[in-house]
């Protein structure tokens, strides 16, 4: 399941980036595009291993930066930082609870763009801060918060699909022997 | 505490990020364009889906609508033929006058049609990818236009794909002029609205001539004035429509004017564009 899960996560990252670069609906209506990679990173950080998380940060970050004017590697750093922070606290997060998923999704989706902005401020590609950017940041965070529970449910379905089916319980039980007695 | 394997993973990711961040821009652009190749199946699928949807749409349009549209197009074609004949006459006249004046002849534009295949996932940049590249004669810094006006310029070129920086991005500055007053300025991004750009460094009054004083009213520019590319800077040819002025204000302690310009092209719904390859 581990290898299969890694492949599923990579495929999900590909689909997430494909959605972001081709679907323009949110940008037209809400003025900002959601990023699905932070939501995916929340799931991976809370449910999967560290190498899988590193793989998602590298592959997902590079794929996203390839279509962006961001310097290559900046999203990788932001995703990995967010992922490691969540991974370190994973024992304290009730990851099966809906509100925990929403809150971690909100946190990750606001932290990733913030980290990217901090890095951009220190490169030769500074982005001017504006109220519009703040609004977009909030939309991204809210979008990530809504998407994260869906990611958890999707991967629960995938796990269920590929995991071994539980063996049906036998009706035979040793304690149910008929003990023959004299009477 | 982190275990040893965790330190290794953390170090590995940080190293990968920092290596890519420190690469020179030309190498980064090449790596980026190579990475976009991972999404070729997506682009093919999108194209196939769109053409299938178009075919389905064409199949279900009623015949009466098609006939009506055909008649409209015929009438429009006749009108455009008259306009073309007029324009050709004006062009010939212009060439003759240029010849008499000793000016070099204007080179007609060669346009390469392209389709927008991807948009920048980051909200703070305004770039798109188009499906033509160096194989189609596209080079960096070539202007990209749409029927309504200027779209942007080519920033990076791959063999079959190119990245275009749109108007309103901070990496796309355009030398522009106001058609009615011939005031020169520079198009810069306007952060609050993606459909608007700023035309800045406009002089406060009309040009000073002998015996004239500087007009300091700053009211020469009016809302609705057309803004075109000026041709200065060598990247964009002159006369491409950018948009129209929304309002004007004095900035820099009254040293110069700044105008908000509403873009002629809706950059949010770009689908087909043309690269000016010559």
Coordinates of C-alpha atoms in Angstrom, one line a residue:
Chain A
X1 CA 0.0 0.0 0.0
X2 CA 2.9 2.3 0.8
X3 CA 4.2 2.5 -2.8
X4 CA 0.7 2.6 -4.2
X5 CA -0.1 5.5 -1.8
X6 CA 3.0 7.4 -3.0
X7 CA 1.8 6.9 -6.6
X8 CA -1.7 8.1 -5.7
X9 CA -0.2 11.2 -4.0
X10 CA 1.9 12.0 -7.0
X11 CA -1.1 11.6 -9.3
X12 CA -3.1 13.8 -7.0
X13 CA -0.4 16.5 -7.1
X14 CA -0.3 16.3 -10.9
X15 CA -4.1 16.7 -11.0
X16 CA -4.0 19.5 -8.5
X17 CA -1.5 21.5 -10.6
X18 CA -3.5 20.6 -13.8
X19 CA -6.6 22.0 -12.1
X20 CA -4.9 25.2 -11.1
X21 CA -3.4 26.0 -14.5
X22 CA -6.5 25.2 -16.6
X23 CA -9.5 26.0 -14.5
X24 CA -10.1 29.7 -14.4
X25 CA -13.6 29.8 -12.8
X26 CA -12.5 30.8 -9.3
X27 CA -10.2 33.5 -10.6
X28 CA -13.0 35.0 -12.6
X29 CA -15.6 34.8 -9.8
X30 CA -13.7 35.2 -6.6
X31 CA -10.6 37.0 -8.0
X32 CA -8.2 34.3 -6.8
X33 CA -7.2 30.8 -7.7
X34 CA -7.2 28.1 -5.0
X35 CA -4.1 26.0 -4.5
X36 CA -4.8 22.4 -3.8
X37 CA -1.2 21.4 -2.9
X38 CA -1.3 22.7 0.7
X39 CA -4.5 20.6 1.3
X40 CA -2.7 17.6 -0.1
X41 CA 0.3 18.4 2.0
X42 CA -1.9 18.4 5.2
X43 CA -3.1 14.9 4.4
X44 CA 0.4 13.6 3.7
X45 CA 2.0 15.3 6.7
X46 CA -0.7 13.9 9.1
X47 CA -1.1 10.4 7.5
X48 CA 2.0 9.5 5.6
X49 CA 5.7 9.1 6.0
X50 CA 8.4 11.7 5.9
X51 CA 9.9 10.6 2.5
X52 CA 6.5 10.8 0.9
X53 CA 6.1 14.2 2.3
X54 CA 9.5 15.3 0.9
X55 CA 8.6 13.8 -2.4
X56 CA 5.3 15.7 -2.6
X57 CA 7.1 19.0 -1.6
X58 CA 9.7 18.6 -4.3
X59 CA 7.5 17.2 -7.2
X60 CA 4.4 19.3 -6.4
X61 CA 6.4 22.5 -5.8
X62 CA 8.5 22.1 -9.0
X63 CA 5.4 21.4 -11.1
X64 CA 3.6 24.4 -9.8
X65 CA 6.6 26.7 -10.2
X66 CA 7.1 25.5 -13.7
X67 CA 3.9 27.2 -14.8
X68 CA 4.5 30.3 -12.7
X69 CA 6.7 33.3 -12.8
X70 CA 7.8 32.3 -9.2
X71 CA 11.5 31.4 -9.0
X72 CA 11.8 27.6 -9.4
X73 CA 12.0 25.9 -6.0
X74 CA 10.2 28.6 -3.9
X75 CA 7.0 26.5 -3.6
X76 CA 9.0 23.5 -2.7
X77 CA 10.5 25.3 0.2
X78 CA 7.2 26.6 1.4
X79 CA 5.4 23.3 1.1
X80 CA 8.2 21.4 2.9
X81 CA 8.3 23.9 5.7
X82 CA 4.5 23.7 6.2
X83 CA 4.6 19.9 5.9
X84 CA 7.4 19.5 8.5
X85 CA 5.6 21.8 10.9
X86 CA 2.4 19.7 10.7
X87 CA 4.4 16.4 10.7
X88 CA 6.1 17.3 14.0
X89 CA 2.7 18.0 15.6
X90 CA 0.8 15.1 14.1
X91 CA 0.4 13.3 17.4
X92 CA -1.4 16.3 18.8
X93 CA -3.8 16.7 15.8
X94 CA -7.1 14.9 15.8
X95 CA -6.8 14.2 12.1
X96 CA -10.0 12.3 11.7
X97 CA -12.1 15.2 13.1
X98 CA -13.7 17.5 10.5
X99 CA -12.9 20.7 12.4
X100 CA -9.2 19.6 12.7
X101 CA -9.0 19.0 9.0
X102 CA -10.6 22.4 8.2
X103 CA -8.3 24.2 10.6
X104 CA -5.1 22.5 9.5
X105 CA -6.2 23.1 5.9
X106 CA -6.7 26.8 6.6
X107 CA -3.4 27.0 8.4
X108 CA -1.4 25.3 5.6
X109 CA -3.2 27.2 2.8
X110 CA -2.4 30.5 4.4
X111 CA 1.1 29.5 5.4
X112 CA 2.3 28.3 2.0
X113 CA 1.6 31.6 0.1
X114 CA 2.9 33.6 3.0
X115 CA 6.2 31.7 2.9
X116 CA 6.4 32.2 -0.8
X117 CA 5.8 35.9 -0.4
X118 CA 8.6 36.1 2.3
X119 CA 11.0 34.3 -0.1
X120 CA 10.0 36.5 -3.0
X121 CA 10.6 39.7 -0.9
X122 CA 14.2 38.5 -0.6
X123 CA 14.8 37.8 -4.3
X124 CA 14.9 40.1 -7.3
X125 CA 11.2 39.3 -7.9
X126 CA 9.5 41.2 -5.1
X127 CA 5.7 41.4 -5.2
X128 CA 4.0 44.6 -4.2
X129 CA 1.8 44.1 -1.1
X130 CA -1.7 45.4 -1.6
X131 CA -5.2 45.0 -0.1
X132 CA -6.2 42.9 -3.2
X133 CA -3.3 40.5 -2.4
X134 CA -4.6 40.2 1.2
X135 CA -8.1 39.4 -0.1
X136 CA -6.6 36.8 -2.4
X137 CA -4.7 35.3 0.5
X138 CA -7.9 35.0 2.5
X139 CA -9.7 33.4 -0.4
X140 CA -6.8 30.9 -0.9
X141 CA -6.9 30.1 2.9
X142 CA -10.6 29.6 2.9
X143 CA -10.5 27.5 -0.2
X144 CA -7.8 25.3 1.2
X145 CA -9.8 24.9 4.4
X146 CA -12.8 23.6 2.5
X147 CA -10.8 21.3 0.2
X148 CA -8.8 19.6 2.9
X149 CA -11.6 17.4 4.3
X150 CA -12.4 16.4 0.7
X151 CA -8.8 15.3 0.3
X152 CA -9.0 13.2 3.4
X153 CA -12.3 11.6 2.2
X154 CA -10.8 10.9 -1.2
X155 CA -7.8 9.2 0.1
X156 CA -9.9 7.2 2.6
X157 CA -11.9 5.9 -0.4
X158 CA -8.7 5.1 -2.3
X159 CA -7.3 3.3 0.7
X160 CA -10.5 1.3 1.1
X161 CA -10.4 0.4 -2.6
X162 CA -6.8 -0.9 -2.6
X163 CA -6.6 -2.4 1.0
X164 CA -7.2 -6.0 1.6
X165 CA -10.8 -6.8 2.4
X166 CA -11.4 -7.9 5.9
X167 CA -11.9 -11.7 6.2
X168 CA -15.5 -12.5 7.2
X169 CA -15.8 -13.8 10.7
X170 CA -16.4 -17.6 10.9
X171 CA -19.4 -18.7 12.8
X172 CA -17.4 -21.5 14.3
X173 CA -16.3 -20.8 17.8
X174 CA -14.4 -23.2 20.1
X175 CA -16.5 -22.1 23.0
X176 CA -19.7 -23.2 21.3
X177 CA -18.9 -27.0 21.6
X178 CA -21.6 -29.1 22.9
X179 CA -20.3 -30.7 26.0
X180 CA -21.7 -34.1 26.4
X181 CA -22.3 -35.0 29.9
X182 CA -23.9 -38.0 31.6
X183 CA -27.4 -36.3 31.7
Chain B
X1 CA 13.1 15.6 18.6
X2 CA 13.6 14.8 14.9
X3 CA 15.2 11.5 14.1
X4 CA 18.2 11.1 11.8
X5 CA 16.1 10.1 8.8
X6 CA 14.0 13.2 9.3
X7 CA 17.0 15.4 9.3
X8 CA 18.1 13.8 6.0
X9 CA 14.7 14.3 4.4
X10 CA 14.5 17.9 5.6
X11 CA 18.0 18.6 4.4
X12 CA 17.3 17.0 1.1
X13 CA 14.3 19.1 0.4
X14 CA 15.9 22.3 1.5
X15 CA 18.9 21.5 -0.7
X16 CA 16.8 20.9 -3.8
X17 CA 14.9 24.1 -3.2
X18 CA 18.0 26.2 -2.7
X19 CA 19.8 24.7 -5.7
X20 CA 16.9 25.6 -8.0
X21 CA 16.6 29.0 -6.4
X22 CA 20.3 29.7 -7.1
X23 CA 20.2 28.6 -10.8
X24 CA 20.7 31.3 -13.4
X25 CA 17.5 32.6 -15.0
X26 CA 18.2 31.1 -18.4
X27 CA 18.7 27.6 -16.9
X28 CA 15.6 28.0 -14.7
X29 CA 13.5 28.9 -17.7
X30 CA 14.8 25.8 -19.6
X31 CA 14.0 23.6 -16.6
X32 CA 10.6 25.1 -16.2
X33 CA 9.7 24.6 -19.9
X34 CA 11.0 21.0 -19.7
X35 CA 8.8 20.4 -16.6
X36 CA 5.7 21.7 -18.4
X37 CA 6.2 18.7 -20.7
X38 CA 4.8 16.5 -17.9
X39 CA 1.4 18.1 -18.7
X40 CA 1.4 17.4 -22.4
X41 CA -1.3 14.8 -22.1
X42 CA -3.5 17.4 -20.3
X43 CA -3.0 19.9 -23.1
X44 CA -3.9 17.2 -25.7
X45 CA -6.9 16.2 -23.7
X46 CA -8.1 19.8 -23.3
X47 CA -7.8 20.4 -27.0
X48 CA -9.6 17.1 -27.9
X49 CA -12.4 17.9 -25.4
X50 CA -12.8 21.4 -26.7
X51 CA -12.9 20.3 -30.3
X52 CA -15.4 17.5 -29.4
X53 CA -17.6 20.1 -27.6
X54 CA -17.4 22.4 -30.7
X55 CA -18.3 19.6 -33.0
X56 CA -21.3 18.6 -30.8
X57 CA -22.3 22.3 -30.6
X58 CA -22.1 22.6 -34.4
X59 CA -24.2 19.5 -34.9
X60 CA -27.1 20.7 -32.7
X61 CA -27.4 24.3 -34.0
X62 CA -30.7 24.7 -36.0
X63 CA -30.4 25.2 -39.7
X64 CA -32.4 28.5 -39.6
X65 CA -29.8 30.0 -37.2
X66 CA -27.0 28.9 -39.4
X67 CA -28.6 30.5 -42.5
X68 CA -29.3 33.7 -40.6
X69 CA -25.7 33.8 -39.4
X70 CA -24.4 33.1 -42.9
X71 CA -26.4 36.1 -44.2
X72 CA -25.1 38.3 -41.5
X73 CA -21.5 37.2 -42.3
X74 CA -22.0 37.8 -46.0
X75 CA -23.2 41.4 -45.3
X76 CA -20.3 41.9 -42.9
X77 CA -17.8 40.5 -45.5
X78 CA -19.0 42.9 -48.2
X79 CA -18.6 45.8 -45.7
X80 CA -15.1 44.7 -44.8
X81 CA -14.2 44.3 -48.5
X82 CA -15.1 48.0 -49.0
X83 CA -13.0 48.9 -45.9
X84 CA -10.1 46.8 -47.1
X85 CA -10.2 48.5 -50.5
X86 CA -10.1 51.9 -48.8
X87 CA -7.3 50.8 -46.4
X88 CA -5.3 49.5 -49.3
X89 CA -5.6 52.8 -51.1
X90 CA -4.5 54.6 -48.0
X91 CA -1.6 52.2 -47.6
X92 CA -0.4 52.8 -51.2
X93 CA -0.7 56.5 -50.6
X94 CA 1.2 56.2 -47.4
X95 CA 4.0 54.2 -49.1
X96 CA 4.3 56.8 -51.9
X97 CA 4.4 59.7 -49.3
X98 CA 7.0 57.8 -47.3
X99 CA 9.0 57.3 -50.4
X100 CA 8.8 61.0 -51.3
X101 CA 9.8 61.9 -47.7
X102 CA 12.7 59.5 -47.8
X103 CA 11.3 57.4 -44.8
X104 CA 11.8 53.7 -44.7
X105 CA 8.8 51.6 -45.7
X106 CA 6.7 50.1 -43.0
X107 CA 7.2 46.3 -42.5
X108 CA 3.8 44.6 -42.3
X109 CA 3.3 42.4 -39.3
X110 CA 3.5 38.7 -39.5
X111 CA 1.2 37.1 -37.0
X112 CA 1.4 33.6 -35.6
X113 CA -1.9 32.4 -34.1
X114 CA -1.6 30.6 -30.7
X115 CA -3.9 29.1 -28.1
X116 CA -3.7 29.8 -24.4
X117 CA -3.0 26.4 -22.7
X118 CA -2.2 27.3 -19.1
X119 CA -2.4 30.1 -16.6
X120 CA -0.1 31.1 -13.8
X121 CA -1.3 29.3 -10.7
X122 CA 0.1 32.1 -8.4
X123 CA -2.3 34.9 -7.9
X124 CA 0.4 37.6 -7.8
X125 CA 1.8 37.0 -11.3
X126 CA 0.0 37.4 -14.6
X127 CA 1.5 35.0 -17.1
X128 CA 0.0 32.4 -19.5
X129 CA 1.5 29.6 -21.6
X130 CA 0.7 29.5 -25.3
X131 CA 1.1 26.5 -27.6
X132 CA 3.7 28.0 -30.0
X133 CA 7.5 28.0 -29.5
X134 CA 10.8 28.4 -31.2
X135 CA 9.8 25.8 -33.7
X136 CA 7.1 28.2 -34.9
X137 CA 9.5 31.2 -35.1
X138 CA 8.7 32.7 -31.7
X139 CA 11.4 34.5 -29.9
X140 CA 11.7 36.1 -26.5
X141 CA 10.2 39.7 -26.2
X142 CA 7.9 39.3 -29.2
X143 CA 4.6 41.2 -28.7
X144 CA 1.4 39.2 -28.2
X145 CA -1.8 40.7 -29.3
X146 CA -5.6 39.9 -29.5
X147 CA -8.1 41.5 -31.9
X148 CA -9.0 44.1 -29.2
X149 CA -5.5 45.2 -28.4
X150 CA -2.2 44.4 -26.7
X151 CA -1.9 41.3 -24.5
X152 CA 1.7 41.2 -23.4
X153 CA 5.1 39.9 -24.5
X154 CA 6.8 36.6 -24.8
X155 CA 9.0 36.0 -21.7
X156 CA 10.4 32.5 -22.2
X157 CA 10.4 30.2 -25.2
X158 CA 10.5 26.5 -25.4
X159 CA 10.4 24.4 -28.6
X160 CA 6.6 24.0 -28.6
X161 CA 5.4 26.3 -25.8
X162 CA 6.1 29.8 -24.6
X163 CA 5.4 31.8 -21.5
X164 CA 3.7 35.2 -22.1
X165 CA 3.9 38.0 -19.5
X166 CA 0.5 39.8 -19.6
X167 CA -0.1 43.6 -19.3
X168 CA -0.5 44.5 -15.7
X169 CA 2.3 42.2 -14.5
X170 CA 5.2 44.0 -13.0
X171 CA 7.6 42.4 -15.5
X172 CA 5.7 43.9 -18.4
X173 CA 6.3 47.6 -18.8
X174 CA 5.2 49.2 -22.0
X175 CA 6.0 52.6 -23.5
X176 CA 2.7 54.1 -24.4
X177 CA 1.2 57.3 -25.6
X178 CA -2.2 59.0 -25.4
X179 CA -3.6 59.2 -28.9
X180 CA -5.4 62.5 -28.5
X181 CA -2.6 64.5 -26.8
X182 CA 0.5 62.4 -27.9
X183 CA 1.6 62.4 -24.2
X184 CA 4.2 59.7 -23.6
X185 CA 4.2 57.5 -20.5
X186 CA 4.9 54.1 -19.2
X187 CA 2.4 51.4 -18.5
X188 CA 2.8 49.9 -15.0
X189 CA 0.7 47.5 -13.0
X190 CA -2.2 48.7 -10.9
X191 CA -2.5 46.5 -7.8
X192 CA -6.2 47.0 -6.9
X193 CA -7.8 45.9 -10.2
X194 CA -6.5 43.4 -12.8
X195 CA -8.5 45.0 -15.6
X196 CA -6.8 48.3 -15.1
X197 CA -3.1 49.5 -15.5
X198 CA -1.4 52.7 -14.6
X199 CA 0.0 55.1 -17.3
X200 CA 2.6 57.0 -15.4
X201 CA 5.3 59.7 -15.9
X202 CA 3.0 61.8 -18.0
X203 CA 4.0 65.4 -18.3
X204 CA 1.7 67.9 -16.5
X205 CA 1.0 70.1 -19.5
X206 CA 1.4 70.4 -23.3
X207 CA 4.9 70.5 -24.8
X208 CA 6.6 73.8 -24.4
X209 CA 7.1 75.8 -27.7
X210 CA 8.9 79.0 -28.3
X211 CA 7.2 81.9 -26.5
X212 CA 4.8 79.6 -24.6
X213 CA 4.6 78.9 -20.9
X214 CA 4.1 75.5 -19.3
X215 CA 0.4 74.7 -18.9
X216 CA 0.1 73.4 -15.4
X217 CA -3.6 72.7 -15.3
X218 CA -3.0 69.0 -16.1
X219 CA -6.4 68.7 -17.6
X220 CA -5.4 67.8 -21.1
X221 CA -5.9 64.2 -20.6
X222 CA -9.6 63.2 -20.3
X223 CA -11.4 60.0 -19.4
X224 CA -12.0 58.0 -22.6
X225 CA -8.8 59.1 -24.4
X226 CA -7.3 56.1 -26.2
X227 CA -3.9 54.7 -25.1
X228 CA -1.6 53.1 -27.7
X229 CA 1.9 51.7 -27.7
X230 CA 4.3 54.4 -28.6
X231 CA 7.0 52.2 -30.2
X232 CA 9.7 53.6 -27.9
X233 CA 11.8 50.9 -26.3
X234 CA 11.9 48.7 -29.3
X235 CA 9.8 45.8 -28.0
X236 CA 6.3 46.8 -29.0
X237 CA 5.5 48.3 -32.4
X238 CA 3.7 51.6 -32.3
X239 CA -0.1 52.0 -32.7
X240 CA -1.3 48.9 -30.8
X241 CA -4.4 49.7 -28.7
X242 CA -3.8 49.2 -25.0
X243 CA -7.0 50.7 -23.5
X244 CA -8.7 54.0 -22.6
X245 CA -8.1 56.4 -19.7
X246 CA -10.4 56.1 -16.7
X247 CA -9.1 59.0 -14.6
X248 CA -6.1 61.2 -14.2
X249 CA -4.3 62.6 -11.1
X250 CA -1.2 64.5 -10.2
X251 CA 1.5 62.5 -8.4
X252 CA 5.1 63.0 -7.4
X253 CA 4.3 66.3 -5.6
X254 CA 2.7 67.6 -8.8
X255 CA 5.7 66.8 -10.9
X256 CA 3.9 64.5 -13.3
X257 CA 0.6 62.9 -13.9
X258 CA -0.7 59.4 -13.7
X259 CA -3.7 57.9 -15.4
X260 CA -5.6 54.8 -14.8
X261 CA -6.2 52.9 -18.0
X262 CA -8.9 50.3 -18.5
X263 CA -7.4 47.5 -20.7
X264 CA -9.0 46.9 -24.1
X265 CA -8.5 43.2 -23.8
X266 CA -10.2 41.0 -21.2
X267 CA -7.1 39.1 -20.0
X268 CA -9.2 36.8 -17.8
X269 CA -10.9 35.2 -20.8
X270 CA -8.0 34.9 -23.2
X271 CA -8.3 31.9 -25.5
X272 CA -6.7 32.8 -28.8
X273 CA -3.9 35.2 -29.2
X274 CA -1.5 36.3 -32.0
X275 CA 2.3 36.6 -31.7
X276 CA 3.8 39.3 -33.8
X277 CA 6.7 37.4 -35.2
X278 CA 8.0 40.2 -37.3

